[in-house]
Short mmCIF file of C-alpha atoms in Angstrom, two decimals:
data_model
loop_
_atom_site.label_atom_id
_atom_site.label_comp_id
_atom_site.label_asym_id
_atom_site.label_seq_id
_atom_site.Cartn_x
_atom_site.Cartn_y
_atom_site.Cartn_z
CA UNK A 8 31.23 30.58 32.01
CA UNK A 9 31.38 28.82 28.65
CA UNK A 10 31.90 25.40 30.25
CA UNK A 11 28.82 25.70 32.46
CA UNK A 12 26.66 26.63 29.44
CA UNK A 13 27.99 23.68 27.41
CA UNK A 14 27.48 21.22 30.25
CA UNK A 15 23.92 22.48 30.71
CA UNK A 16 23.16 21.98 27.01
CA UNK A 17 24.38 18.38 26.95
CA UNK A 18 23.01 17.09 30.26
CA UNK A 19 19.41 16.80 29.03
CA UNK A 20 20.08 14.26 26.25
CA UNK A 21 18.69 11.32 28.20
CA UNK A 22 15.18 12.80 28.39
CA UNK A 23 14.09 10.90 25.28
CA UNK A 24 15.00 7.30 24.58
CA UNK A 25 14.44 5.53 21.29
CA UNK A 26 12.94 2.07 21.58
CA UNK A 27 15.04 0.55 18.80
CA UNK A 28 13.57 -2.95 19.16
CA UNK A 29 9.99 -1.79 18.59
CA UNK A 30 11.09 0.54 15.81
CA UNK A 31 12.95 -2.27 14.05
CA UNK A 32 10.09 -4.75 14.49
CA UNK A 33 7.55 -2.27 13.12
CA UNK A 34 9.80 -1.47 10.16
CA UNK A 35 10.26 -5.12 9.26
CA UNK A 36 6.52 -5.81 9.53
CA UNK A 37 5.69 -2.83 7.31
CA UNK A 38 8.33 -3.87 4.77
CA UNK A 39 6.92 -7.41 4.58
CA UNK A 40 3.33 -6.17 4.23
CA UNK A 41 4.26 -3.73 1.45
CA UNK A 42 6.36 -6.37 -0.33
CA UNK A 43 3.52 -8.92 -0.29
CA UNK A 44 1.01 -6.25 -1.40
CA UNK A 45 3.28 -5.32 -4.32
CA UNK A 46 3.61 -8.94 -5.40
CA UNK A 47 -0.17 -9.43 -5.21
CA UNK A 48 -0.80 -6.30 -7.26
CA UNK A 49 1.72 -7.36 -9.88
CA UNK A 50 0.23 -10.85 -10.12
CA UNK A 51 -3.37 -9.58 -10.19
CA UNK A 52 -2.62 -7.61 -13.35
CA UNK A 53 -0.96 -10.60 -14.97
CA UNK A 54 -3.73 -13.12 -14.28
CA UNK A 55 -7.27 -12.04 -15.03
CA UNK A 56 -9.82 -13.59 -12.73
CA UNK A 57 -13.36 -14.16 -13.97
CA UNK A 58 -15.66 -13.96 -10.97
CA UNK A 59 -18.93 -13.73 -12.90
CA UNK A 60 -19.98 -14.16 -16.49
CA UNK A 61 -22.24 -11.11 -16.43
CA UNK A 62 -19.35 -8.70 -16.89
CA UNK A 63 -17.85 -8.86 -20.39
CA UNK A 64 -14.09 -9.06 -20.67
CA UNK A 65 -13.83 -7.32 -24.07
CA UNK A 66 -15.52 -4.15 -22.94
CA UNK A 67 -19.01 -2.67 -22.97
CA UNK A 68 -21.24 -3.96 -25.72
CA UNK A 69 -24.35 -2.19 -27.03
CA UNK A 70 -27.65 -3.76 -26.02
CA UNK A 71 -29.10 -6.16 -28.57
CA UNK A 72 -32.54 -5.17 -29.85
CA UNK A 73 -34.73 -7.24 -32.09
CA UNK A 74 -36.01 -5.60 -35.25
CA UNK A 75 -39.46 -6.79 -36.37
CA UNK A 76 -39.64 -8.04 -39.99
CA UNK A 77 -40.91 -5.48 -42.48
CA UNK A 78 -44.10 -6.35 -44.39
CA UNK A 79 -44.73 -4.69 -47.72
#
């Protein structure tokens, strides 16, 4: 009786097949995309790009107001 139970448990292994070629291709593509994204992030922090002159690089500056001259 034990042999029929064991053979029944192991006969249904072929119900699911891994597609190793697609799995490997997808893994390589994801690895390349993440590697390139990491390099771009690392380089973007090293080189500062100035797209417009309206945004100051040093940080926020208070607005400049003109003070009228005082007459005595």
